[in-house]
């Protein structure tokens, strides 16, 4: 009598031979939105910490002591509105670049599949 406790393992092997361009663009856009929100939150948090501990004021005073009015003018443009504007511009550029890279990756993968035959994926149940 055969042992009933032993189950047969099932495996399925497939090849990924096509990535839909529009699906890749949509997914990369969603990922880039998430990363952009994180970038803005980190910029806001960094500014809050630097302002809370007085780092910006200390640097301004230090540069004023060393170089006079010209040294203080170096940090004069370092305001909350300027820092957040820069952070938002970086986040917007990141959304555009990451979305474009996702679409380019899908197109290049679809071209490379003709040469290498796709990506072998094995699914199994243990």
CSV table of N, CA and C in Angstrom, one decimal:
chain,number,residue,atom,x,y,z
A,1,UNK,N,0.8,-1.2,0.0
A,1,UNK,CA,0.0,0.0,0.0
A,1,UNK,C,0.9,1.2,0.0
A,2,UNK,N,0.6,2.2,-0.9
A,2,UNK,CA,1.4,3.4,-1.0
A,2,UNK,C,1.1,4.4,0.1
A,3,UNK,N,2.1,5.1,0.4
A,3,UNK,CA,1.9,6.1,1.5
A,3,UNK,C,1.0,7.3,1.0
A,4,UNK,N,0.0,7.5,1.8
A,4,UNK,CA,-0.9,8.6,1.4
A,4,UNK,C,-0.5,10.0,1.8
A,5,UNK,N,0.5,10.0,2.7
A,5,UNK,CA,1.0,11.3,3.2
A,5,UNK,C,1.8,12.1,2.3
A,6,UNK,N,2.4,11.4,1.3
A,6,UNK,CA,3.2,12.0,0.3
A,6,UNK,C,2.4,12.6,-0.9
A,7,UNK,N,2.5,13.9,-1.1
A,7,UNK,CA,1.8,14.5,-2.2
A,7,UNK,C,2.8,14.7,-3.4
A,8,UNK,N,2.3,14.6,-4.6
A,8,UNK,CA,3.1,14.8,-5.7
A,8,UNK,C,3.3,16.3,-6.0
A,9,UNK,N,4.5,16.8,-6.2
A,9,UNK,CA,4.8,18.2,-6.4
A,9,UNK,C,4.4,18.5,-7.9
A,10,UNK,N,3.7,19.6,-8.0
A,10,UNK,CA,3.3,20.1,-9.4
A,10,UNK,C,4.1,21.3,-9.8
A,11,UNK,N,4.6,21.3,-11.0
A,11,UNK,CA,5.4,22.4,-11.5
A,11,UNK,C,4.9,22.8,-12.9
A,12,UNK,N,4.9,24.0,-13.1
A,12,UNK,CA,4.6,24.6,-14.4
A,12,UNK,C,5.7,25.5,-14.9
A,13,UNK,N,6.2,25.3,-16.1
A,13,UNK,CA,7.3,26.2,-16.6
A,13,UNK,C,6.7,27.0,-17.8
A,14,UNK,N,6.9,28.3,-17.7
A,14,UNK,CA,6.4,29.2,-18.7
A,14,UNK,C,7.5,30.1,-19.2
A,15,UNK,N,7.3,30.8,-20.3
A,15,UNK,CA,8.2,31.8,-20.7
A,15,UNK,C,7.5,33.1,-20.9
A,16,UNK,N,8.1,34.2,-20.3
A,16,UNK,CA,7.5,35.5,-20.5
A,16,UNK,C,8.1,36.1,-21.8
A,17,UNK,N,7.2,36.2,-22.8
A,17,UNK,CA,7.7,36.6,-24.1
A,17,UNK,C,7.2,37.9,-24.6
A,18,UNK,N,6.3,38.6,-23.8
A,18,UNK,CA,5.8,39.8,-24.2
A,18,UNK,C,5.4,40.6,-23.0
A,19,UNK,N,5.7,41.9,-22.9
A,19,UNK,CA,5.3,42.8,-21.9
A,19,UNK,C,4.5,43.9,-22.6
A,20,UNK,N,3.2,44.1,-22.2
A,20,UNK,CA,2.4,45.1,-22.8
A,20,UNK,C,2.9,46.5,-22.5
A,21,UNK,N,3.1,47.2,-23.6
A,21,UNK,CA,3.6,48.6,-23.5
A,21,UNK,C,2.8,49.5,-22.6
A,22,UNK,N,1.5,49.5,-22.8
A,22,UNK,CA,0.7,50.4,-22.0
A,22,UNK,C,0.6,50.0,-20.5
A,23,UNK,N,0.6,48.7,-20.3
A,23,UNK,CA,0.5,48.2,-18.9
A,23,UNK,C,1.8,48.6,-18.2
A,24,UNK,N,2.9,48.4,-18.9
A,24,UNK,CA,4.2,48.8,-18.2
A,24,UNK,C,4.3,50.3,-18.0
A,25,UNK,N,3.7,51.1,-18.9
A,25,UNK,CA,3.7,52.6,-18.7
A,25,UNK,C,2.8,52.9,-17.5
A,26,UNK,N,1.7,52.3,-17.4
A,26,UNK,CA,0.8,52.6,-16.2
A,26,UNK,C,1.4,52.2,-14.9
A,27,UNK,N,2.0,51.0,-14.9
A,27,UNK,CA,2.6,50.5,-13.6
A,27,UNK,C,3.8,51.4,-13.2
A,28,UNK,N,4.6,51.8,-14.2
A,28,UNK,CA,5.8,52.6,-13.9
A,28,UNK,C,5.3,54.0,-13.5
A,29,UNK,N,4.2,54.5,-14.0
A,29,UNK,CA,3.7,55.8,-13.6
A,29,UNK,C,3.2,55.7,-12.2
A,30,UNK,N,2.5,54.7,-11.8
A,30,UNK,CA,2.1,54.5,-10.4
A,30,UNK,C,3.2,54.4,-9.4
A,31,UNK,N,4.2,53.7,-9.8
A,31,UNK,CA,5.4,53.6,-9.0
A,31,UNK,C,6.1,54.9,-8.8
A,32,UNK,N,6.2,55.7,-9.9
A,32,UNK,CA,6.9,57.0,-9.9
A,32,UNK,C,6.1,58.0,-9.1
A,33,UNK,N,4.7,57.9,-9.0
A,33,UNK,CA,3.9,58.8,-8.2
A,33,UNK,C,4.2,58.5,-6.7
A,34,UNK,N,4.3,57.2,-6.4
A,34,UNK,CA,4.6,56.8,-5.0
A,34,UNK,C,6.0,57.3,-4.6
A,35,UNK,N,7.0,57.2,-5.5
A,35,UNK,CA,8.3,57.6,-5.2
A,35,UNK,C,8.4,59.2,-5.1
A,36,UNK,N,7.6,59.9,-5.9
A,36,UNK,CA,7.5,61.3,-5.9
A,36,UNK,C,6.9,61.8,-4.5
A,37,UNK,N,5.9,61.1,-4.1
A,37,UNK,CA,5.3,61.5,-2.8
A,37,UNK,C,6.3,61.3,-1.6
A,38,UNK,N,7.1,60.2,-1.7
A,38,UNK,CA,8.1,59.9,-0.7
A,38,UNK,C,9.2,61.0,-0.8
A,39,UNK,N,9.6,61.4,-2.0
A,39,UNK,CA,10.6,62.5,-2.2
A,39,UNK,C,10.1,63.8,-1.5
A,40,UNK,N,8.9,64.2,-1.8
A,40,UNK,CA,8.4,65.4,-1.2
A,40,UNK,C,8.3,65.3,0.3
A,41,UNK,N,7.9,64.2,0.8
A,41,UNK,CA,7.8,64.0,2.3
A,41,UNK,C,9.2,64.0,2.9
A,42,UNK,N,10.2,63.4,2.3
A,42,UNK,CA,11.5,63.5,2.8
A,42,UNK,C,12.1,64.9,2.7
A,43,UNK,N,11.8,65.6,1.7
A,43,UNK,CA,12.3,67.0,1.6
A,43,UNK,C,11.6,67.9,2.7
A,44,UNK,N,10.3,67.7,2.9
A,44,UNK,CA,9.6,68.4,3.9
A,44,UNK,C,10.2,68.0,5.3
A,45,UNK,N,10.4,66.8,5.5
A,45,UNK,CA,11.0,66.3,6.8
A,45,UNK,C,12.4,66.8,7.1
A,46,UNK,N,13.2,66.8,6.0
A,46,UNK,CA,14.6,67.3,6.1
A,46,UNK,C,14.6,68.8,6.5
A,47,UNK,N,13.7,69.6,5.8
A,47,UNK,CA,13.7,71.0,6.1
A,47,UNK,C,13.2,71.2,7.5
A,48,UNK,N,12.2,70.5,7.9
A,48,UNK,CA,11.7,70.6,9.3
A,48,UNK,C,12.8,70.4,10.3
A,49,UNK,N,13.5,69.3,10.1
A,49,UNK,CA,14.6,68.9,11.0
A,49,UNK,C,15.7,70.0,11.1
A,50,UNK,N,16.1,70.4,9.9
A,50,UNK,CA,17.2,71.4,9.8
A,50,UNK,C,16.7,72.8,10.4
A,51,UNK,N,15.5,73.1,10.2
A,51,UNK,CA,15.0,74.4,10.8
A,51,UNK,C,14.7,74.2,12.3
A,52,UNK,N,14.3,73.1,12.7
A,52,UNK,CA,14.0,72.8,14.1
A,52,UNK,C,15.3,72.9,15.0
A,53,UNK,N,16.3,72.3,14.4
A,53,UNK,CA,17.6,72.3,15.2
A,53,UNK,C,18.5,73.5,14.9
A,54,UNK,N,18.0,74.5,14.1
A,54,UNK,CA,18.7,75.7,13.8
A,54,UNK,C,19.9,75.6,13.0
A,55,UNK,N,20.0,74.6,12.1
A,55,UNK,CA,21.2,74.4,11.3
A,55,UNK,C,21.3,75.5,10.2
A,56,UNK,N,20.2,75.9,9.6
A,56,UNK,CA,20.2,76.9,8.6
A,56,UNK,C,20.7,78.3,9.2
A,57,UNK,N,20.2,78.6,10.4
A,57,UNK,CA,20.6,79.8,11.0
A,57,UNK,C,22.1,79.8,11.4
A,58,UNK,N,22.5,78.6,11.9
A,58,UNK,CA,24.0,78.5,12.3
A,58,UNK,C,24.9,78.6,11.1
A,59,UNK,N,24.5,78.0,10.0
A,59,UNK,CA,25.3,78.1,8.8
A,59,UNK,C,25.4,79.5,8.3
A,60,UNK,N,24.2,80.2,8.3
A,60,UNK,CA,24.2,81.6,7.9
A,60,UNK,C,25.1,82.4,8.8
A,61,UNK,N,25.0,82.2,10.1
A,61,UNK,CA,25.9,83.0,11.0
A,61,UNK,C,27.3,82.7,10.8
A,62,UNK,N,27.6,81.4,10.6
A,62,UNK,CA,29.0,81.0,10.3
A,62,UNK,C,29.6,81.6,9.1
A,63,UNK,N,28.8,81.6,8.0
A,63,UNK,CA,29.3,82.2,6.7
A,63,UNK,C,29.4,83.7,6.9
A,64,UNK,N,28.5,84.3,7.7
A,64,UNK,CA,28.6,85.8,7.9
A,64,UNK,C,29.8,86.1,8.7
A,65,UNK,N,30.2,85.3,9.6
A,65,UNK,CA,31.5,85.5,10.4
A,65,UNK,C,32.7,85.4,9.5
A,66,UNK,N,32.7,84.4,8.6
A,66,UNK,CA,33.8,84.2,7.7
A,66,UNK,C,33.9,85.2,6.6
A,67,UNK,N,32.8,85.4,5.9
A,67,UNK,CA,32.9,86.2,4.6
A,67,UNK,C,32.1,87.5,4.7
A,68,UNK,N,31.5,87.8,5.8
A,68,UNK,CA,30.7,89.0,5.9
A,68,UNK,C,29.4,88.9,5.2
A,69,UNK,N,28.9,90.0,4.6
A,69,UNK,CA,27.6,90.0,4.0
A,69,UNK,C,27.5,89.0,2.8
A,70,UNK,N,28.7,88.9,2.1
A,70,UNK,CA,28.7,88.0,0.9
A,70,UNK,C,28.5,86.5,1.4
A,71,UNK,N,29.0,86.1,2.5
A,71,UNK,CA,28.8,84.8,3.0
A,71,UNK,C,27.4,84.5,3.5
A,72,UNK,N,26.7,85.5,4.1
A,72,UNK,CA,25.3,85.4,4.5
A,72,UNK,C,24.4,85.4,3.3
A,73,UNK,N,24.8,86.0,2.2
A,73,UNK,CA,24.0,86.0,1.0
A,73,UNK,C,23.9,84.6,0.3
A,74,UNK,N,24.9,83.8,0.6
A,74,UNK,CA,24.9,82.4,0.0
A,74,UNK,C,23.8,81.6,0.6
A,75,UNK,N,23.4,81.8,1.8
A,75,UNK,CA,22.3,81.1,2.5
A,75,UNK,C,21.0,81.8,2.5
A,76,UNK,N,21.0,83.1,2.0
A,76,UNK,CA,19.8,83.9,2.1
A,76,UNK,C,18.7,83.3,1.2
A,77,UNK,N,19.0,82.6,0.1
A,77,UNK,CA,18.0,82.0,-0.7
A,77,UNK,C,17.5,80.6,-0.3
A,78,UNK,N,18.0,80.2,0.8
A,78,UNK,CA,17.6,78.9,1.4
A,78,UNK,C,16.4,79.1,2.3
A,79,UNK,N,15.3,79.2,1.7
A,79,UNK,CA,14.0,79.4,2.4
A,79,UNK,C,13.1,78.2,2.2
A,80,UNK,N,12.1,78.1,3.0
A,80,UNK,CA,11.2,77.0,2.9
A,80,UNK,C,10.5,76.9,1.5
A,81,UNK,N,10.1,78.0,1.0
A,81,UNK,CA,9.4,78.0,-0.3
A,81,UNK,C,10.4,77.6,-1.4
A,82,UNK,N,11.6,78.1,-1.4
A,82,UNK,CA,12.6,77.7,-2.4
A,82,UNK,C,13.0,76.2,-2.3
A,83,UNK,N,13.1,75.7,-1.1
A,83,UNK,CA,13.5,74.3,-1.0
A,83,UNK,C,12.3,73.4,-1.4
A,84,UNK,N,11.1,73.8,-1.1
A,84,UNK,CA,9.9,72.9,-1.5
A,84,UNK,C,9.7,73.1,-3.0
A,85,UNK,N,9.9,74.2,-3.6
A,85,UNK,CA,9.8,74.4,-5.0
A,85,UNK,C,10.8,73.5,-5.7
A,86,UNK,N,12.0,73.5,-5.3
A,86,UNK,CA,13.1,72.6,-5.8
A,86,UNK,C,12.7,71.1,-5.7
A,87,UNK,N,12.1,70.8,-4.5
A,87,UNK,CA,11.7,69.4,-4.3
A,87,UNK,C,10.6,69.0,-5.2
A,88,UNK,N,9.6,69.8,-5.4
A,88,UNK,CA,8.5,69.5,-6.3
A,88,UNK,C,8.9,69.4,-7.7
A,89,UNK,N,9.9,70.2,-8.1
A,89,UNK,CA,10.4,70.1,-9.5
A,89,UNK,C,11.1,68.8,-9.7
A,90,UNK,N,11.9,68.4,-8.7
A,90,UNK,CA,12.6,67.1,-8.8
A,90,UNK,C,11.6,66.0,-8.8
A,91,UNK,N,10.6,66.1,-8.0
A,91,UNK,CA,9.6,65.0,-8.0
A,91,UNK,C,8.8,64.9,-9.3
A,92,UNK,N,8.5,66.1,-9.9
A,92,UNK,CA,7.9,66.1,-11.3
A,92,UNK,C,8.8,65.4,-12.3
A,93,UNK,N,10.0,65.8,-12.3
A,93,UNK,CA,11.0,65.3,-13.3
A,93,UNK,C,11.1,63.8,-13.1
A,94,UNK,N,11.1,63.3,-11.8
A,94,UNK,CA,11.2,61.9,-11.5
A,94,UNK,C,10.0,61.1,-12.1
A,95,UNK,N,8.8,61.7,-12.0
A,95,UNK,CA,7.6,61.1,-12.5
A,95,UNK,C,7.8,60.9,-14.0
A,96,UNK,N,8.2,61.9,-14.7
A,96,UNK,CA,8.4,61.8,-16.1
A,96,UNK,C,9.5,60.8,-16.5
A,97,UNK,N,10.6,60.8,-15.9
A,97,UNK,CA,11.7,60.0,-16.2
A,97,UNK,C,11.4,58.5,-15.9
A,98,UNK,N,10.9,58.2,-14.7
A,98,UNK,CA,10.6,56.8,-14.4
A,98,UNK,C,9.5,56.3,-15.3
A,99,UNK,N,8.5,57.0,-15.6
A,99,UNK,CA,7.4,56.5,-16.5
A,99,UNK,C,8.0,56.2,-17.9
A,100,UNK,N,8.8,57.1,-18.4
A,100,UNK,CA,9.5,56.9,-19.7
A,100,UNK,C,10.4,55.7,-19.6
A,101,UNK,N,11.1,55.5,-18.5
A,101,UNK,CA,12.0,54.3,-18.5
A,101,UNK,C,11.3,53.0,-18.4
A,102,UNK,N,10.1,53.0,-17.7
A,102,UNK,CA,9.3,51.8,-17.7
A,102,UNK,C,8.8,51.4,-19.1
A,103,UNK,N,8.4,52.4,-19.8
A,103,UNK,CA,7.9,52.1,-21.2
A,103,UNK,C,9.1,51.7,-22.1
A,104,UNK,N,10.2,52.3,-22.0
A,104,UNK,CA,11.4,52.0,-22.8
A,104,UNK,C,11.8,50.6,-22.4
A,105,UNK,N,11.8,50.2,-21.1
A,105,UNK,CA,12.2,48.9,-20.7
A,105,UNK,C,11.3,47.8,-21.4
A,106,UNK,N,10.0,48.1,-21.4
A,106,UNK,CA,9.0,47.2,-22.0
A,106,UNK,C,9.3,47.0,-23.5
A,107,UNK,N,9.6,48.1,-24.2
A,107,UNK,CA,9.8,48.0,-25.6
A,107,UNK,C,11.2,47.3,-25.9
A,108,UNK,N,12.2,47.6,-25.1
A,108,UNK,CA,13.5,46.9,-25.3
A,108,UNK,C,13.4,45.4,-25.0
A,109,UNK,N,12.6,45.1,-23.9
A,109,UNK,CA,12.4,43.7,-23.6
A,109,UNK,C,11.7,42.9,-24.7
A,110,UNK,N,10.7,43.6,-25.3
A,110,UNK,CA,9.9,42.9,-26.4
A,110,UNK,C,10.8,42.7,-27.6
A,111,UNK,N,11.8,43.6,-27.8
A,111,UNK,CA,12.7,43.5,-28.9
A,111,UNK,C,13.7,42.4,-28.6
A,112,UNK,N,14.2,42.3,-27.4
A,112,UNK,CA,15.2,41.3,-27.0
A,112,UNK,C,14.7,39.9,-27.0
A,113,UNK,N,13.4,39.8,-26.8
A,113,UNK,CA,12.8,38.4,-26.7
A,113,UNK,C,13.0,37.7,-28.0
A,114,UNK,N,13.0,38.4,-29.1
A,114,UNK,CA,13.2,37.8,-30.4
A,114,UNK,C,14.5,37.1,-30.5
A,115,UNK,N,15.5,37.7,-29.8
A,115,UNK,CA,16.9,37.1,-29.8
A,115,UNK,C,17.1,36.0,-28.8
A,116,UNK,N,16.6,36.2,-27.6
A,116,UNK,CA,17.0,35.3,-26.5
A,116,UNK,C,15.8,34.3,-26.1
A,117,UNK,N,14.6,34.6,-26.6
A,117,UNK,CA,13.5,33.6,-26.4
A,117,UNK,C,12.7,33.8,-25.2
A,118,UNK,N,12.9,34.9,-24.4
A,118,UNK,CA,12.1,35.2,-23.3
A,118,UNK,C,12.7,34.8,-22.0
A,119,UNK,N,12.0,35.0,-20.9
A,119,UNK,CA,12.4,34.7,-19.5
A,119,UNK,C,11.7,33.5,-19.0
A,120,UNK,N,12.4,32.5,-18.7
A,120,UNK,CA,11.8,31.2,-18.2
A,120,UNK,C,11.4,31.4,-16.7
A,121,UNK,N,10.1,31.1,-16.5
A,121,UNK,CA,9.6,31.2,-15.1
A,121,UNK,C,9.0,29.9,-14.7
A,122,UNK,N,9.4,29.3,-13.6
A,122,UNK,CA,8.8,28.1,-13.1
A,122,UNK,C,8.0,28.3,-11.9
A,123,UNK,N,6.8,27.8,-11.9
A,123,UNK,CA,5.8,27.9,-10.8
A,123,UNK,C,5.7,26.5,-10.2
A,124,UNK,N,5.6,26.4,-8.9
A,124,UNK,CA,5.5,25.1,-8.3
A,124,UNK,C,4.7,25.1,-7.0
A,125,UNK,N,4.2,24.0,-6.6
A,125,UNK,CA,3.6,23.9,-5.3
A,125,UNK,C,4.4,22.9,-4.4
A,126,UNK,N,4.7,23.3,-3.2
A,126,UNK,CA,5.5,22.5,-2.4
A,126,UNK,C,4.6,21.9,-1.3
